[in-house]
mmCIF file of C-alpha atoms in Angstrom:
data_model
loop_
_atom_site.group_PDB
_atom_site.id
_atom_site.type_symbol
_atom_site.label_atom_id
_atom_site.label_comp_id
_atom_site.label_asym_id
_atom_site.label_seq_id
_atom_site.Cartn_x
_atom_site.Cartn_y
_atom_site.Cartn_z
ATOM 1 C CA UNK A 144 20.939 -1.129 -12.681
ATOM 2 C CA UNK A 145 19.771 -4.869 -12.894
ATOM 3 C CA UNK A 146 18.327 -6.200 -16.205
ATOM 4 C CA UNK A 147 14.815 -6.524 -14.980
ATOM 5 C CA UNK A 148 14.665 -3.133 -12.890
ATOM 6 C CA UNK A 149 15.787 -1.984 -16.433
ATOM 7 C CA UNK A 150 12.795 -3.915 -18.587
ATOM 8 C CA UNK A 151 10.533 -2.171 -15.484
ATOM 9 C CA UNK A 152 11.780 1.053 -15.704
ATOM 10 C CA UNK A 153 11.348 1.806 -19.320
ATOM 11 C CA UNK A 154 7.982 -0.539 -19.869
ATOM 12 C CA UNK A 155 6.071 2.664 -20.441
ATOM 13 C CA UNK A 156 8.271 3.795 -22.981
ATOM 14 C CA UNK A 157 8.743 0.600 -25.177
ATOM 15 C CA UNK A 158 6.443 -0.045 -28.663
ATOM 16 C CA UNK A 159 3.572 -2.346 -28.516
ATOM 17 C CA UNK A 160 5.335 -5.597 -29.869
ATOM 18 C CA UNK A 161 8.861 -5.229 -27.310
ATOM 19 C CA UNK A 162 6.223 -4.212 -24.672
ATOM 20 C CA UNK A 163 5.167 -7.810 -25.154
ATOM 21 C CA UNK A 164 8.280 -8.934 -24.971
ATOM 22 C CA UNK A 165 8.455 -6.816 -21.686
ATOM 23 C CA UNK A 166 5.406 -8.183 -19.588
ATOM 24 C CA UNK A 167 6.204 -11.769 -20.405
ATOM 25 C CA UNK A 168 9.849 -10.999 -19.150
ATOM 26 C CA UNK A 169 8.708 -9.117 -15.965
ATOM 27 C CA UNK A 170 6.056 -12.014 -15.409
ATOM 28 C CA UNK A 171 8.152 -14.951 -16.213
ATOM 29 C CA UNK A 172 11.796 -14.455 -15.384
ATOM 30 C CA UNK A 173 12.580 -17.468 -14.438
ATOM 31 C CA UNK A 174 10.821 -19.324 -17.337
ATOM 32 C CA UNK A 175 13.361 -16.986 -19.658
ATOM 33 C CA UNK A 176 16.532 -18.916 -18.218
ATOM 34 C CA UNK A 177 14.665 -22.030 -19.780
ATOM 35 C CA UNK A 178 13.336 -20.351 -23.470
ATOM 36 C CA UNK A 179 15.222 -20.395 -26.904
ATOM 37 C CA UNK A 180 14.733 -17.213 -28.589
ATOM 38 C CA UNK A 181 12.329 -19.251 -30.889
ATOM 39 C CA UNK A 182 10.520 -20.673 -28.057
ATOM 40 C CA UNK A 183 9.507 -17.530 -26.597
ATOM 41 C CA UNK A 184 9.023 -15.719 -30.078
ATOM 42 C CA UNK A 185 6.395 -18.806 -30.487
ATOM 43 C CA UNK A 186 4.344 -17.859 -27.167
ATOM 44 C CA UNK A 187 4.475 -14.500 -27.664
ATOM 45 C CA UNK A 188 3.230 -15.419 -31.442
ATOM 46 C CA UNK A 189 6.191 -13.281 -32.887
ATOM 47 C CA UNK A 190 8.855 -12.798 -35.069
ATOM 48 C CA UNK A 191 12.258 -14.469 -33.248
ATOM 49 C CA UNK A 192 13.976 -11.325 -34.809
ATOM 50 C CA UNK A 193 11.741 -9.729 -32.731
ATOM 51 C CA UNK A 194 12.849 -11.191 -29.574
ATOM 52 C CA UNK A 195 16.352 -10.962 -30.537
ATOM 53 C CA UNK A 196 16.403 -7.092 -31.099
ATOM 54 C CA UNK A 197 14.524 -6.465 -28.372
ATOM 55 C CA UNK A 198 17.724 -7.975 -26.268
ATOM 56 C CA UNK A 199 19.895 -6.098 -28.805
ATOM 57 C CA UNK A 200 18.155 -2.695 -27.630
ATOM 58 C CA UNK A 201 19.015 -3.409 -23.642
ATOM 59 C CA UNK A 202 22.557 -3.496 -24.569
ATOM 60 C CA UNK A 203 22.828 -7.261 -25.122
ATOM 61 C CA UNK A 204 25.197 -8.724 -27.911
ATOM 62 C CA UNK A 205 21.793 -11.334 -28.271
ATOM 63 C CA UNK A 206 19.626 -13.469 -26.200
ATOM 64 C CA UNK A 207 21.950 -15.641 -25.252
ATOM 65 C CA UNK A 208 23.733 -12.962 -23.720
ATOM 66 C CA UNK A 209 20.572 -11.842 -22.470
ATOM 67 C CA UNK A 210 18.953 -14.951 -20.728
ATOM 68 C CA UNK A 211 22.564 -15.440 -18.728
ATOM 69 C CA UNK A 212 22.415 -12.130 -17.638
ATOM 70 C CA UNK A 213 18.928 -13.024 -16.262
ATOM 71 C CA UNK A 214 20.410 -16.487 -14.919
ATOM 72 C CA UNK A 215 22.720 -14.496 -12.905
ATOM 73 C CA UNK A 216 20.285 -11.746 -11.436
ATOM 74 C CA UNK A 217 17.541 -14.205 -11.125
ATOM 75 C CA UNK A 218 20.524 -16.457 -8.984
ATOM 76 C CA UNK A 219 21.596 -13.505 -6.513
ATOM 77 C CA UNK A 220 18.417 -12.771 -5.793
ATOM 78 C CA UNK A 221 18.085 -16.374 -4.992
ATOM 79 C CA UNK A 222 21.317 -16.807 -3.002
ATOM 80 C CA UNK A 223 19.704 -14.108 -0.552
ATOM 81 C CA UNK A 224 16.822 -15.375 -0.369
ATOM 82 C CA UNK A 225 18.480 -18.687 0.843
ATOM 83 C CA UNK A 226 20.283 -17.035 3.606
ATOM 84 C CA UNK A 227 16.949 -14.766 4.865
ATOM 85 C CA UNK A 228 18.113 -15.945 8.013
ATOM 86 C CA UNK A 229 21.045 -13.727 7.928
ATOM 87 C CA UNK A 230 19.425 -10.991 6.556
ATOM 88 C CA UNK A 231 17.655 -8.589 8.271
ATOM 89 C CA UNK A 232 16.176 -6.927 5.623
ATOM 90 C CA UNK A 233 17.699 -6.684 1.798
ATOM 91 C CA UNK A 234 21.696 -6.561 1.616
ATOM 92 C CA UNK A 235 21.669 -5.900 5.253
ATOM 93 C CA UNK A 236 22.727 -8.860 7.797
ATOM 94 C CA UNK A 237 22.806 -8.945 11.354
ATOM 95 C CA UNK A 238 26.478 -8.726 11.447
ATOM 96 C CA UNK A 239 26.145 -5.479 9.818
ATOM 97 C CA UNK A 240 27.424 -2.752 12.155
ATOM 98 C CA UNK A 241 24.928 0.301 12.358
ATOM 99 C CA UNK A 242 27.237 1.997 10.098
ATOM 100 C CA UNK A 243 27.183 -0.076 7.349
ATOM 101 C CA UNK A 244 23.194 -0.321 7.977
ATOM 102 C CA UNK A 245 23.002 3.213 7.646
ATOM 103 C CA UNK A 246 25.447 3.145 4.284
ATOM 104 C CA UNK A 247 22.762 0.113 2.835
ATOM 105 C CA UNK A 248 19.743 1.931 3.697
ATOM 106 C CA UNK A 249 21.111 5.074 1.721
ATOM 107 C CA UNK A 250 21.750 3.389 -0.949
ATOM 108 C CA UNK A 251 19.002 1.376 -1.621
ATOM 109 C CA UNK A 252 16.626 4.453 -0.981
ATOM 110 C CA UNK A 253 18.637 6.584 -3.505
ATOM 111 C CA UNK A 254 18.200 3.896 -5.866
ATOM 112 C CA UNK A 255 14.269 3.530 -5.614
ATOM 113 C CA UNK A 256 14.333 7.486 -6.022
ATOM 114 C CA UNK A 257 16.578 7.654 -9.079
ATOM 115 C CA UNK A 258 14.573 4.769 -10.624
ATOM 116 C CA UNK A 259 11.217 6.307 -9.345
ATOM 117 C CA UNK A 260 12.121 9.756 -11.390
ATOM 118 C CA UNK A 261 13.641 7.996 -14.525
ATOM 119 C CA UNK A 262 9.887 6.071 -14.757
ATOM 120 C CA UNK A 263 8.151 9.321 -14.362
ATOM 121 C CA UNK A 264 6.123 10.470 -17.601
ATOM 122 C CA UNK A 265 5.906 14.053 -16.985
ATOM 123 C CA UNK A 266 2.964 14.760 -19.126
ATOM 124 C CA UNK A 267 0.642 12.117 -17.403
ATOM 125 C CA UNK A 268 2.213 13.644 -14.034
ATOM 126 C CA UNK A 269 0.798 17.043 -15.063
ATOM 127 C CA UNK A 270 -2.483 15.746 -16.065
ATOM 128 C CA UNK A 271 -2.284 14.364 -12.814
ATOM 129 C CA UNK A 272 -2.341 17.892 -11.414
ATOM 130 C CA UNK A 273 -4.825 19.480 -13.329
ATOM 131 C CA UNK A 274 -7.620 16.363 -12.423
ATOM 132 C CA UNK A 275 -6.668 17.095 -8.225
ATOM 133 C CA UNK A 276 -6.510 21.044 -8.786
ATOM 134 C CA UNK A 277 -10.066 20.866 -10.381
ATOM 135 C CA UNK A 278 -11.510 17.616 -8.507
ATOM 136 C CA UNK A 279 -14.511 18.630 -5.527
ATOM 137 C CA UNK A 280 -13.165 15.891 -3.625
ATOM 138 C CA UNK A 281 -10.174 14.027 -3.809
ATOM 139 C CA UNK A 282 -10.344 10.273 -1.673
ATOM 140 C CA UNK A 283 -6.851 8.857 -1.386
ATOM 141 C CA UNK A 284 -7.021 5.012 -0.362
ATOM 142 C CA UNK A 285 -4.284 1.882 0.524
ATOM 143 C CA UNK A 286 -3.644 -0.819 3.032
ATOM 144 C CA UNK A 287 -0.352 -1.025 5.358
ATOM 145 C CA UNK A 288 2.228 0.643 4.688
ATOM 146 C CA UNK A 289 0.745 2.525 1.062
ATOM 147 C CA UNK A 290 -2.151 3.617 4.073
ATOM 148 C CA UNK A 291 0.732 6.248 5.845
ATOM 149 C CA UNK A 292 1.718 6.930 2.707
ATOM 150 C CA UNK A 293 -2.470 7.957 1.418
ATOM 151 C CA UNK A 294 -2.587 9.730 5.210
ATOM 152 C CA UNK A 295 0.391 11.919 4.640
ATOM 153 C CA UNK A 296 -0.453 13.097 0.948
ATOM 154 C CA UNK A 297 -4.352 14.111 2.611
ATOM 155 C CA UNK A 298 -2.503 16.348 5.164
ATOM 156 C CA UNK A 299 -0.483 17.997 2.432
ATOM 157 C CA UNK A 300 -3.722 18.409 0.333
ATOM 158 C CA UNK A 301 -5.669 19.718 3.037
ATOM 159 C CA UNK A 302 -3.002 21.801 3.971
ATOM 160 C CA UNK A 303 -2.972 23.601 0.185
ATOM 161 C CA UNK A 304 -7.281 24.031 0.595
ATOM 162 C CA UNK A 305 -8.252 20.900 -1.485
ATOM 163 C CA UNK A 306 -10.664 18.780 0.429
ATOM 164 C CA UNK A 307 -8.877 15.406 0.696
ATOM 165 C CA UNK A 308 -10.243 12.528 2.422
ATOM 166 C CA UNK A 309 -8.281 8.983 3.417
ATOM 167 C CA UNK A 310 -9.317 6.120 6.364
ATOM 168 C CA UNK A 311 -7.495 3.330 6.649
ATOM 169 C CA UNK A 312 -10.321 1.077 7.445
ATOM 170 C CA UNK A 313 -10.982 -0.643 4.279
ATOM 171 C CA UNK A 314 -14.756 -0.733 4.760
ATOM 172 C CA UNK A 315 -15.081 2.968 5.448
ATOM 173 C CA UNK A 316 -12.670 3.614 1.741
ATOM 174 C CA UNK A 317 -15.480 1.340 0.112
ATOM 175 C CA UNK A 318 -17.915 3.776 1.776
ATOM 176 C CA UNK A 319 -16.194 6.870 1.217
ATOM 177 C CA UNK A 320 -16.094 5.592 -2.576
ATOM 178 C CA UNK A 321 -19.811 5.364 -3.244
ATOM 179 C CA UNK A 322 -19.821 8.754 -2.536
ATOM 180 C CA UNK A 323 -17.844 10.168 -5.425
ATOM 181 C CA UNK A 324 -18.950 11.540 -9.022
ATOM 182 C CA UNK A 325 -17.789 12.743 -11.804
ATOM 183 C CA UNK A 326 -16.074 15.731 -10.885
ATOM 184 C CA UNK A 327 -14.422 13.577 -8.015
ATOM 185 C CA UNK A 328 -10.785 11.877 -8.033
ATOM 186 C CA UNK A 329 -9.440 8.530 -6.588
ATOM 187 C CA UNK A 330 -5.588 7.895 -5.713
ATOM 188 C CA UNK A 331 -5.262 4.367 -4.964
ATOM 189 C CA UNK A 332 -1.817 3.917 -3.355
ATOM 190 C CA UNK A 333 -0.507 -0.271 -3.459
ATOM 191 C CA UNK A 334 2.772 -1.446 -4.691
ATOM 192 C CA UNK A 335 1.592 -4.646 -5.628
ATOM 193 C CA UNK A 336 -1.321 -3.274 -7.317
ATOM 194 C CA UNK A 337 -3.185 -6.385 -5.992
ATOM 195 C CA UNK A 338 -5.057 -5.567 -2.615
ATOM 196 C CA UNK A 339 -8.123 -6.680 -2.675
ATOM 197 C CA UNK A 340 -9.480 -3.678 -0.970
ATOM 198 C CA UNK A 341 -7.831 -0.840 -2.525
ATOM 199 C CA UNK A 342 -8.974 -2.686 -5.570
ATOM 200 C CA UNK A 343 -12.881 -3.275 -4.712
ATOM 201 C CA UNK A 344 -13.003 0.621 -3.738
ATOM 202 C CA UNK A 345 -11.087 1.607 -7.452
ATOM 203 C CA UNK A 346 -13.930 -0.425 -8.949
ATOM 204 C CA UNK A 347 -16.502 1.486 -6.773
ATOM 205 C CA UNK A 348 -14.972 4.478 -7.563
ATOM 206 C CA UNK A 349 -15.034 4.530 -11.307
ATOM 207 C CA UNK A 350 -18.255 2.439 -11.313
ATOM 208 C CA UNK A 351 -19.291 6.369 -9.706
ATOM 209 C CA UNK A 352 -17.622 7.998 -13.077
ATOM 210 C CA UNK A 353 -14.934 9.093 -10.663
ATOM 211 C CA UNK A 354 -11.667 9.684 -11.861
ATOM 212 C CA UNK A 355 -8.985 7.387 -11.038
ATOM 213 C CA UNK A 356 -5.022 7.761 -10.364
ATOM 214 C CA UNK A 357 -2.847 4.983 -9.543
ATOM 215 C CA UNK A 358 0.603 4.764 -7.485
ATOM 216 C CA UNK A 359 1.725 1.263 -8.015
ATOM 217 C CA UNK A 360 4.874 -0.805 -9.848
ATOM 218 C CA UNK A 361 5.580 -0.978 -13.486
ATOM 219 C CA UNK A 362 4.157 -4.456 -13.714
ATOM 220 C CA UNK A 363 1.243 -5.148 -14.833
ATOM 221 C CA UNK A 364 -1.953 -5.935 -11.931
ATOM 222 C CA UNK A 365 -5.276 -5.359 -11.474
ATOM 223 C CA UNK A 366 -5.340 -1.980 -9.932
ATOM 224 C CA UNK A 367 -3.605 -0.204 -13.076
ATOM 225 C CA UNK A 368 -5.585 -1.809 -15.109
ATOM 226 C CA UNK A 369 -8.579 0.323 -13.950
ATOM 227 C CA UNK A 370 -6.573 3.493 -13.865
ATOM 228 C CA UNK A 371 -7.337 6.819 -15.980
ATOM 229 C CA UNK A 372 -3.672 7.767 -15.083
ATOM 230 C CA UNK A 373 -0.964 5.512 -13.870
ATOM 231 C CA UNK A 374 1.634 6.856 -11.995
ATOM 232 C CA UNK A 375 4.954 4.712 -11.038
ATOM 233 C CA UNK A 376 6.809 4.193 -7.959
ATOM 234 C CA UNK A 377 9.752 1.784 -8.584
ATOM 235 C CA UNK A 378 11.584 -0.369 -6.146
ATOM 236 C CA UNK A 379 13.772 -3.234 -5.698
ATOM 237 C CA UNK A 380 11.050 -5.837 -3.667
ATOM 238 C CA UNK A 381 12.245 -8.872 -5.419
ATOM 239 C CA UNK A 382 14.537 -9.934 -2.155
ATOM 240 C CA UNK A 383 14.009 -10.870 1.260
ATOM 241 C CA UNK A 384 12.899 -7.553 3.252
ATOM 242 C CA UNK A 385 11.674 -6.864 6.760
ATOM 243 C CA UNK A 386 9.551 -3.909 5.708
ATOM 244 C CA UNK A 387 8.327 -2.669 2.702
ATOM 245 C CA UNK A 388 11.246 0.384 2.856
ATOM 246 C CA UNK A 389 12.488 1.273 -0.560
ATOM 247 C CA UNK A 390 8.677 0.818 -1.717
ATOM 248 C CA UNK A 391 7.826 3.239 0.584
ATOM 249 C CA UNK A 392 10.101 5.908 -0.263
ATOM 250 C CA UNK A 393 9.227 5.609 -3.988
ATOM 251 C CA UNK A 394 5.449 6.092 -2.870
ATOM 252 C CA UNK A 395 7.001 8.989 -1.174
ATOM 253 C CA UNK A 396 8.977 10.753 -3.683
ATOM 254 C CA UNK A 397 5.881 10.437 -6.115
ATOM 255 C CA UNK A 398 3.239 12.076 -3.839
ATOM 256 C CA UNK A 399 5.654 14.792 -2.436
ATOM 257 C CA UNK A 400 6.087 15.666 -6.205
ATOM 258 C CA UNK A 401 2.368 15.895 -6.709
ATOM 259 C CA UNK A 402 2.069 18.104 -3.398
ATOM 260 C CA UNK A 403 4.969 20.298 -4.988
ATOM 261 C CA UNK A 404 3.157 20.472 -8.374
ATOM 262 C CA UNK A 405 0.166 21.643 -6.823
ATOM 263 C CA UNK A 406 1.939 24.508 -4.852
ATOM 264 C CA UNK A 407 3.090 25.175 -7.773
ATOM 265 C CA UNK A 408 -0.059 25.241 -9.440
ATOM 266 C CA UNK A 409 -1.673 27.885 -7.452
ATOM 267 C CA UNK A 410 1.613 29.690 -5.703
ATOM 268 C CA UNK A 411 -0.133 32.328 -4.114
ATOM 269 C CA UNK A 412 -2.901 30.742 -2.883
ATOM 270 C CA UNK A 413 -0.993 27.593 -1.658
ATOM 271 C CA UNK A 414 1.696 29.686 0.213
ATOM 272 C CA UNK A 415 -0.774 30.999 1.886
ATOM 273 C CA UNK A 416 -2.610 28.890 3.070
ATOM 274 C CA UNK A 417 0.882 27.282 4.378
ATOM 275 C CA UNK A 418 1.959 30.471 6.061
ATOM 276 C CA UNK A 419 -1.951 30.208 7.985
ATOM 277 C CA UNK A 420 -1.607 26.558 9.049
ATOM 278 C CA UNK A 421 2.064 27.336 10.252
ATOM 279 C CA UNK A 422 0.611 30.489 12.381
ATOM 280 C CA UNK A 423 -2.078 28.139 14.031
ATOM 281 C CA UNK A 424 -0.065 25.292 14.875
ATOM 282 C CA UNK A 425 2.595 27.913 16.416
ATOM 283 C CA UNK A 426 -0.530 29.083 18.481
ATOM 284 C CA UNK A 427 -1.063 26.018 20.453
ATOM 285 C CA UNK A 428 3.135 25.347 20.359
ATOM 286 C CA UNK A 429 4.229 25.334 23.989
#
């Protein structure tokens, strides 16, 4: 796994002081490949032991070793960025045969799930549960792509009895916002954690007392900030892509899992509510 995927992954888990370290990392990379150990312990206004065991902890001999590592990530990533012409998306060119696209794709989808489930906390994930189990309404919001991703969880939760609601008109998620209380939940779905919109109708949300439930990145933005529970979806975005694919599938594998917990939650009920939506739809089946 790549250094900074590696700083991402485990942000959650690291004390206060290396979770400094962390964010300034994650922020900054390519101010790192320019920073003395003492240099960055100054801006961070820490120890430079600090710094250095922090490296020391990732698996680094020191921060030298460290900051090339960085250098050399930070320099792929670059290098395919440079060619974006011959890229059609990620590792994949357009001299790629559809066999080797198929063999890319696979792998960089099993690597946003494995890295998706290593970020998962599963206590917050079951708190998760409980708040959409018990919520009167549940209003599931995002823009492009995170928008399929809020309509396809509000089929599953209709689909399992809890009243779900999602529209991907951003106006109509502000309104739809206004509307919730106390006893009412928010999922805001963005990978960036920085749409405007999905952020205005978080802020309208809790400004309601609703509760609120994020599905972004590790870093740090704006939308997690606001959240009473922060869920992770973790994917390589850093190079040149042609659709936000590996994001996507990490948005996936965390709202499938909440869909599963919730079966899970109330088996009986859930199943059967399954087996009567599967008896309708093979009523009007042709």
């Amino acid at each position: 796994m790549a250094c900074l995927s590696v700083i991402a992954t485990n942000l959650a888990q690291f004390p206060p002081m290396e979770k400094k370290i962390a964010e300034y990392i994650l922020e900054n990379p390519k101010k790192i490949r320019e920073l003395s150990s003492q240099e960055l312990a100054t801006i961070l206004n820490i120890s430079q032991s600090g710094v250095v065991k922090f490296t020391q902890k990732l698996g680094f001999k020191g921060y030298t070793a460290f900051k090339l590592a960085i250098s050399e990530e930070l320099g792929r990533s670059e290098l395919v960025a440079s060619k974006s012409a011959l890229h059609l998306h990620n590792e994949i060119t357009g001299d790629d045969t559809l066999l080797e696209i198929a063999g890319k794709l696979l792998l960089e989808k099993q690597s946003a799930l494995h890295e998706t489930m290593n970020a998962l906390q599963p206590q917050i994930f079951e708190l998760v549960v409980e708040q959409i189990f018990n919520a009167k309404k549940v209003h599931i919001t995002g823009v492009g792509g995170s928008a399929l991703i809020a309509k396809d969880l509000t089929y599953k939760l209709l689909k399992i009895g809890i009243p779900a609601f999602s529209e991907m008109d951003s106006h109509v998620q502000l309104t739809i916002a206004q509307t919730l209380g106390p006893d009412d939940v928010q999922i805001a779905v963005s990978y960036s954690g920085m749409r405007r919109e999905v952020v205005l109708a978080a802020e309208v949300a809790k400004k309601q007392g609703a509760r609120l439930v994020t599905i972004t990145s590790l870093k740090s933005n704006p939308l997690k900030s606001l959240a009473d529970y922060a869920l992770h979806s973790v994917a390589d975005e850093s190079q040149w892509r042609s659709s936000s694919i590996s994001s996507r599938t990490a948005q996936n594998a965390i709202t499938d899992l909440l869909f599963m917990g919730l079966v899970q939650h109330n088996q009986e009920h859930a199943n059967s509510l399954i087996q009567q939506s599967r008896e309708l739809v093979n009523k009007i089946s042709l």
